[in-house]
């Protein structure tokens, strides 16, 4: 990428990250439970625009780790990308009326995908649901082609929504917040601390990224904030609470590994790209 292209992309990202956008996303978040089509449809469209600020998606292969319902599939394909979603429960893909064709069932910590076979690896709000985030991140690096992009976002544990539906009581402890939710609702939360929800920090992820010689950092930002509030991500401690949702954008470095798939050989065998 030339310096001029980089400046154009930066300007486009700044025009995109407006206060109005932040307000619209927050309003949609308030109806996540009652109107999931509106919330997840808006989030998917917004996410694709955000990723497009770092790379052209037309004709690119995108692997969505933890794809869930088909909202992201629709948005990425509308941008011209060849989308492949991966989730432990393929049944989740049908929640948005999306066919499971082209989707993979598998674990984010052991991707059934060939080394260096995708152009963009994407993950939205999955890292906090993985017991060993570095394993998942390492796998995302492995399957990305040299020069390809990794876009990872998640909710830090100390953010206001870190406990998900048990927030803000997670500040008093994940197990205590889980027990409180169960007493008040007569059922356990969907996101169960220690089982399907784990405390992850921005500091931990940055430490992993800076220690991984196969990636270079392109950007880090609070996902839903306007551009002028990006400063919070630069302040250790503050960013854990004030970022709400953290985005890490990385570029895969290094030469193609031996045996890596060519673009025309992306899929092959059962359940493997």
Tab-separated table of C-alpha atoms in Angstrom:
chain	number	residue	atom	x	y	z
A	1	UNK	CA	0.000	0.000	0.000
A	2	UNK	CA	1.307	3.427	-0.926
A	3	UNK	CA	1.418	6.333	1.501
A	4	UNK	CA	-1.338	8.074	-0.465
A	5	UNK	CA	-3.610	5.019	-0.258
A	6	UNK	CA	-2.965	4.762	3.459
A	7	UNK	CA	-3.934	8.410	3.953
A	8	UNK	CA	-7.139	7.898	1.961
A	9	UNK	CA	-8.080	4.872	4.052
A	10	UNK	CA	-7.420	6.756	7.274
A	11	UNK	CA	-9.591	9.646	6.115
A	12	UNK	CA	-12.385	7.258	5.143
A	13	UNK	CA	-12.266	5.558	8.543
A	14	UNK	CA	-12.492	8.934	10.240
A	15	UNK	CA	-15.540	9.943	8.185
A	16	UNK	CA	-17.161	6.611	9.051
A	17	UNK	CA	-16.632	6.794	12.842
A	18	UNK	CA	-19.122	9.563	13.621
A	19	UNK	CA	-21.031	10.349	16.788
A	20	UNK	CA	-24.292	9.633	14.934
A	21	UNK	CA	-23.069	6.127	14.129
A	22	UNK	CA	-22.205	5.530	17.798
A	23	UNK	CA	-25.654	6.683	18.906
A	24	UNK	CA	-27.392	4.487	16.326
A	25	UNK	CA	-25.416	1.431	17.448
A	26	UNK	CA	-26.182	2.109	21.108
A	27	UNK	CA	-29.896	2.465	20.394
A	28	UNK	CA	-29.869	-0.776	18.454
A	29	UNK	CA	-28.042	-2.485	21.317
A	30	UNK	CA	-30.911	-1.583	23.660
A	31	UNK	CA	-33.292	-3.732	21.594
A	32	UNK	CA	-30.916	-6.646	21.039
A	33	UNK	CA	-33.191	-9.051	22.921
A	34	UNK	CA	-36.521	-7.806	21.540
A	35	UNK	CA	-35.478	-7.061	17.950
A	36	UNK	CA	-32.366	-9.106	17.138
A	37	UNK	CA	-32.843	-8.716	13.378
A	38	UNK	CA	-32.443	-4.953	13.681
A	39	UNK	CA	-29.471	-5.085	16.036
A	40	UNK	CA	-27.452	-7.832	14.357
A	41	UNK	CA	-28.291	-6.642	10.862
A	42	UNK	CA	-27.034	-3.157	11.704
A	43	UNK	CA	-23.959	-4.542	13.474
A	44	UNK	CA	-23.079	-6.763	10.518
A	45	UNK	CA	-23.392	-3.944	8.004
A	46	UNK	CA	-21.376	-1.643	10.264
A	47	UNK	CA	-18.673	-4.281	10.756
A	48	UNK	CA	-18.252	-4.866	7.027
A	49	UNK	CA	-17.874	-1.118	6.475
A	50	UNK	CA	-15.285	-1.049	9.242
A	51	UNK	CA	-13.276	-3.934	7.775
A	52	UNK	CA	-13.514	-2.322	4.317
A	53	UNK	CA	-11.626	0.641	5.738
A	54	UNK	CA	-8.525	-1.571	5.912
A	55	UNK	CA	-8.813	-3.787	2.835
A	56	UNK	CA	-10.863	-4.214	-0.315
A	57	UNK	CA	-13.290	-7.091	0.235
A	58	UNK	CA	-14.388	-7.643	-3.363
A	59	UNK	CA	-13.205	-11.054	-4.497
A	60	UNK	CA	-11.517	-11.800	-1.159
A	61	UNK	CA	-12.091	-14.912	0.912
A	62	UNK	CA	-13.319	-14.063	4.411
A	63	UNK	CA	-13.393	-16.578	7.239
A	64	UNK	CA	-15.711	-15.531	10.065
A	65	UNK	CA	-14.648	-17.380	13.217
A	66	UNK	CA	-17.752	-17.786	15.366
A	67	UNK	CA	-20.077	-16.648	12.595
A	68	UNK	CA	-23.312	-17.538	14.374
A	69	UNK	CA	-26.528	-16.425	12.622
A	70	UNK	CA	-26.266	-15.437	8.967
A	71	UNK	CA	-26.327	-11.664	9.344
A	72	UNK	CA	-22.603	-11.343	8.702
A	73	UNK	CA	-22.782	-13.718	5.751
A	74	UNK	CA	-25.314	-11.450	4.058
A	75	UNK	CA	-23.294	-8.297	4.704
A	76	UNK	CA	-19.925	-9.685	3.587
A	77	UNK	CA	-21.372	-11.243	0.446
A	78	UNK	CA	-23.081	-7.963	-0.409
A	79	UNK	CA	-19.594	-6.406	-0.335
A	80	UNK	CA	-18.401	-8.921	-2.908
A	81	UNK	CA	-16.494	-11.185	-0.532
A	82	UNK	CA	-16.432	-14.945	-0.636
A	83	UNK	CA	-17.709	-15.596	2.878
A	84	UNK	CA	-17.209	-18.744	4.937
A	85	UNK	CA	-18.590	-18.849	8.467
A	86	UNK	CA	-17.426	-21.185	11.190
A	87	UNK	CA	-19.303	-21.980	14.382
A	88	UNK	CA	-19.461	-24.915	16.832
A	89	UNK	CA	-23.224	-25.074	16.241
A	90	UNK	CA	-24.125	-24.841	12.557
A	91	UNK	CA	-27.779	-24.652	13.555
A	92	UNK	CA	-27.143	-21.078	14.668
A	93	UNK	CA	-26.649	-20.074	11.046
A	94	UNK	CA	-30.345	-20.550	10.332
A	95	UNK	CA	-31.394	-17.973	12.943
A	96	UNK	CA	-31.332	-15.204	10.343
A	97	UNK	CA	-32.907	-17.340	7.660
A	98	UNK	CA	-29.511	-18.095	6.148
A	99	UNK	CA	-28.765	-21.421	4.539
A	100	UNK	CA	-25.932	-23.393	6.133
A	101	UNK	CA	-24.431	-24.001	2.688
A	102	UNK	CA	-20.811	-22.904	2.678
A	103	UNK	CA	-20.609	-22.859	6.466
A	104	UNK	CA	-18.247	-24.921	8.579
A	105	UNK	CA	-18.784	-26.570	11.920
A	106	UNK	CA	-15.731	-26.502	14.130
A	107	UNK	CA	-13.821	-24.971	16.998
A	108	UNK	CA	-12.063	-21.623	16.823
A	109	UNK	CA	-9.104	-23.132	18.668
A	110	UNK	CA	-8.639	-25.875	16.040
A	111	UNK	CA	-9.818	-24.409	12.735
A	112	UNK	CA	-10.611	-27.023	10.050
A	113	UNK	CA	-9.006	-24.716	7.499
A	114	UNK	CA	-5.820	-25.022	5.482
A	115	UNK	CA	-2.791	-22.969	6.379
A	116	UNK	CA	-2.513	-19.605	4.573
A	117	UNK	CA	-5.758	-20.161	2.662
A	118	UNK	CA	-7.875	-17.059	3.418
A	119	UNK	CA	-7.442	-13.361	2.731
A	120	UNK	CA	-9.294	-12.019	5.784
A	121	UNK	CA	-9.996	-13.672	9.123
A	122	UNK	CA	-12.738	-11.971	11.079
A	123	UNK	CA	-14.146	-12.532	14.541
A	124	UNK	CA	-16.821	-10.486	16.268
A	125	UNK	CA	-17.495	-10.902	19.988
A	126	UNK	CA	-16.105	-14.410	20.271
A	127	UNK	CA	-12.787	-14.089	22.140
A	128	UNK	CA	-14.502	-13.574	25.514
A	129	UNK	CA	-16.311	-16.890	25.029
A	130	UNK	CA	-13.112	-18.904	24.510
A	131	UNK	CA	-11.284	-20.424	27.458
A	132	UNK	CA	-7.881	-20.045	25.748
A	133	UNK	CA	-7.960	-16.923	23.521
A	134	UNK	CA	-4.285	-17.195	22.404
A	135	UNK	CA	-5.013	-20.580	20.819
A	136	UNK	CA	-7.837	-19.124	18.764
A	137	UNK	CA	-5.775	-16.100	17.756
A	138	UNK	CA	-2.846	-18.324	16.768
A	139	UNK	CA	-5.188	-20.362	14.585
A	140	UNK	CA	-6.501	-17.226	12.899
A	141	UNK	CA	-2.922	-16.222	12.104
A	142	UNK	CA	-2.129	-19.672	10.744
A	143	UNK	CA	-4.953	-19.740	8.203
A	144	UNK	CA	-4.388	-16.167	6.948
A	145	UNK	CA	-2.261	-15.632	3.860
A	146	UNK	CA	0.892	-13.505	4.153
A	147	UNK	CA	-0.274	-9.951	3.560
A	148	UNK	CA	-3.795	-10.858	4.645
A	149	UNK	CA	-5.798	-9.101	7.345
A	150	UNK	CA	-6.998	-10.197	10.783
A	151	UNK	CA	-9.866	-8.258	12.349
A	152	UNK	CA	-10.716	-9.282	15.906
A	153	UNK	CA	-13.180	-7.610	18.246
A	154	UNK	CA	-14.444	-8.558	21.684
A	155	UNK	CA	-15.828	-7.192	24.939
A	156	UNK	CA	-13.139	-6.760	27.627
A	157	UNK	CA	-14.109	-8.134	31.027
A	158	UNK	CA	-13.812	-4.777	32.799
A	159	UNK	CA	-16.003	-2.924	30.299
A	160	UNK	CA	-19.582	-2.042	31.346
A	161	UNK	CA	-20.880	-5.005	29.324
A	162	UNK	CA	-18.101	-7.393	30.316
A	163	UNK	CA	-20.494	-9.638	32.195
A	164	UNK	CA	-22.965	-9.600	29.315
A	165	UNK	CA	-26.464	-10.143	30.687
A	166	UNK	CA	-25.070	-10.371	34.226
A	167	UNK	CA	-23.495	-6.886	33.955
A	168	UNK	CA	-22.752	-4.689	35.846
A	169	UNK	CA	-22.629	-7.175	38.710
A	170	UNK	CA	-19.609	-8.860	37.146
A	171	UNK	CA	-17.560	-6.094	38.773
A	172	UNK	CA	-18.246	-7.895	42.073
A	173	UNK	CA	-17.103	-11.198	40.596
A	174	UNK	CA	-18.213	-13.416	37.741
A	175	UNK	CA	-19.550	-16.240	39.913
A	176	UNK	CA	-21.458	-13.838	42.151
A	177	UNK	CA	-23.007	-12.138	39.110
A	178	UNK	CA	-24.002	-15.519	37.692
A	179	UNK	CA	-25.675	-16.619	40.922
A	180	UNK	CA	-27.528	-13.314	41.211
A	181	UNK	CA	-28.897	-13.642	37.691
A	182	UNK	CA	-30.096	-17.173	38.355
A	183	UNK	CA	-31.848	-16.167	41.598
A	184	UNK	CA	-33.643	-13.285	39.907
A	185	UNK	CA	-34.585	-15.069	36.694
A	186	UNK	CA	-35.016	-18.671	37.745
A	187	UNK	CA	-32.580	-19.850	35.088
A	188	UNK	CA	-28.854	-19.594	34.430
A	189	UNK	CA	-27.593	-16.879	32.079
A	190	UNK	CA	-26.813	-17.802	28.496
A	191	UNK	CA	-23.265	-16.549	29.037
A	192	UNK	CA	-22.125	-18.552	32.059
A	193	UNK	CA	-18.964	-17.324	33.775
A	194	UNK	CA	-16.265	-19.965	33.706
A	195	UNK	CA	-18.090	-22.039	31.076
A	196	UNK	CA	-19.106	-19.863	28.128
A	197	UNK	CA	-17.834	-16.491	29.342
A	198	UNK	CA	-14.292	-15.752	30.453
A	199	UNK	CA	-12.456	-12.648	31.708
A	200	UNK	CA	-10.195	-11.336	28.946
A	201	UNK	CA	-8.323	-8.052	28.958
A	202	UNK	CA	-7.000	-5.755	26.263
A	203	UNK	CA	-3.577	-5.957	27.874
A	204	UNK	CA	-3.484	-9.738	27.440
A	205	UNK	CA	-4.379	-9.542	23.754
A	206	UNK	CA	-1.855	-6.798	23.034
A	207	UNK	CA	0.810	-8.812	24.821
A	208	UNK	CA	0.003	-11.773	22.580
A	209	UNK	CA	0.064	-9.619	19.414
A	210	UNK	CA	3.367	-7.954	20.256
A	211	UNK	CA	4.942	-11.311	20.993
A	212	UNK	CA	3.792	-12.941	17.761
A	213	UNK	CA	6.390	-12.541	15.037
A	214	UNK	CA	3.951	-13.556	12.301
A	215	UNK	CA	1.792	-10.427	12.555
A	216	UNK	CA	2.208	-6.679	12.558
A	217	UNK	CA	-0.227	-4.291	14.180
A	218	UNK	CA	-2.261	-2.168	11.803
A	219	UNK	CA	-4.652	-0.543	14.252
A	220	UNK	CA	-6.376	-0.821	17.604
A	221	UNK	CA	-9.507	1.070	18.513
A	222	UNK	CA	-12.718	1.123	20.559
A	223	UNK	CA	-15.141	-0.462	18.117
A	224	UNK	CA	-18.227	1.675	18.639
A	225	UNK	CA	-16.684	5.029	19.576
A	226	UNK	CA	-16.512	8.112	17.342
A	227	UNK	CA	-13.073	8.867	15.931
A	228	UNK	CA	-12.299	11.620	18.426
A	229	UNK	CA	-12.738	9.199	21.356
A	230	UNK	CA	-10.092	6.785	20.103
A	231	UNK	CA	-7.652	8.180	22.658
A	232	UNK	CA	-9.123	5.909	25.359
A	233	UNK	CA	-7.489	2.888	23.756
A	234	UNK	CA	-4.039	4.423	24.239
A	235	UNK	CA	-4.337	4.676	28.022
A	236	UNK	CA	-3.611	1.462	29.938
A	237	UNK	CA	-6.230	0.749	32.567
A	238	UNK	CA	-8.654	3.329	31.231
A	239	UNK	CA	-9.078	1.380	28.002
A	240	UNK	CA	-10.151	-1.749	29.867
A	241	UNK	CA	-13.230	0.088	31.166
A	242	UNK	CA	-13.891	2.850	28.639
A	243	UNK	CA	-13.447	1.039	25.332
A	244	UNK	CA	-16.651	-1.039	25.712
A	245	UNK	CA	-15.603	-3.211	22.766
A	246	UNK	CA	-12.016	-3.584	21.554
A	247	UNK	CA	-10.853	-4.009	17.958
A	248	UNK	CA	-7.428	-5.281	16.973
A	249	UNK	CA	-6.431	-5.142	13.296
A	250	UNK	CA	-3.362	-7.116	12.259
A	251	UNK	CA	-1.489	-7.881	9.051
A	252	UNK	CA	-0.083	-11.353	8.445
A	253	UNK	CA	3.633	-11.214	7.717
A	254	UNK	CA	6.179	-13.750	6.519
A	255	UNK	CA	6.404	-15.967	3.490
A	256	UNK	CA	3.841	-18.573	2.480
A	257	UNK	CA	4.316	-21.690	4.545
A	258	UNK	CA	5.126	-24.971	2.803
A	259	UNK	CA	2.010	-26.788	1.665
A	260	UNK	CA	-0.223	-23.728	1.862
A	261	UNK	CA	-3.264	-23.824	-0.383
A	262	UNK	CA	-3.435	-21.827	-3.587
A	263	UNK	CA	-6.449	-19.606	-4.100
A	264	UNK	CA	-8.018	-22.149	-6.453
A	265	UNK	CA	-7.539	-24.893	-3.848
A	266	UNK	CA	-9.348	-23.373	-0.910
A	267	UNK	CA	-11.697	-26.253	-0.251
A	268	UNK	CA	-11.040	-29.906	-0.248
A	269	UNK	CA	-11.981	-32.922	1.801
A	270	UNK	CA	-14.818	-33.057	4.268
A	271	UNK	CA	-15.243	-30.037	6.509
A	272	UNK	CA	-11.946	-28.426	5.596
A	273	UNK	CA	-11.075	-25.397	3.556
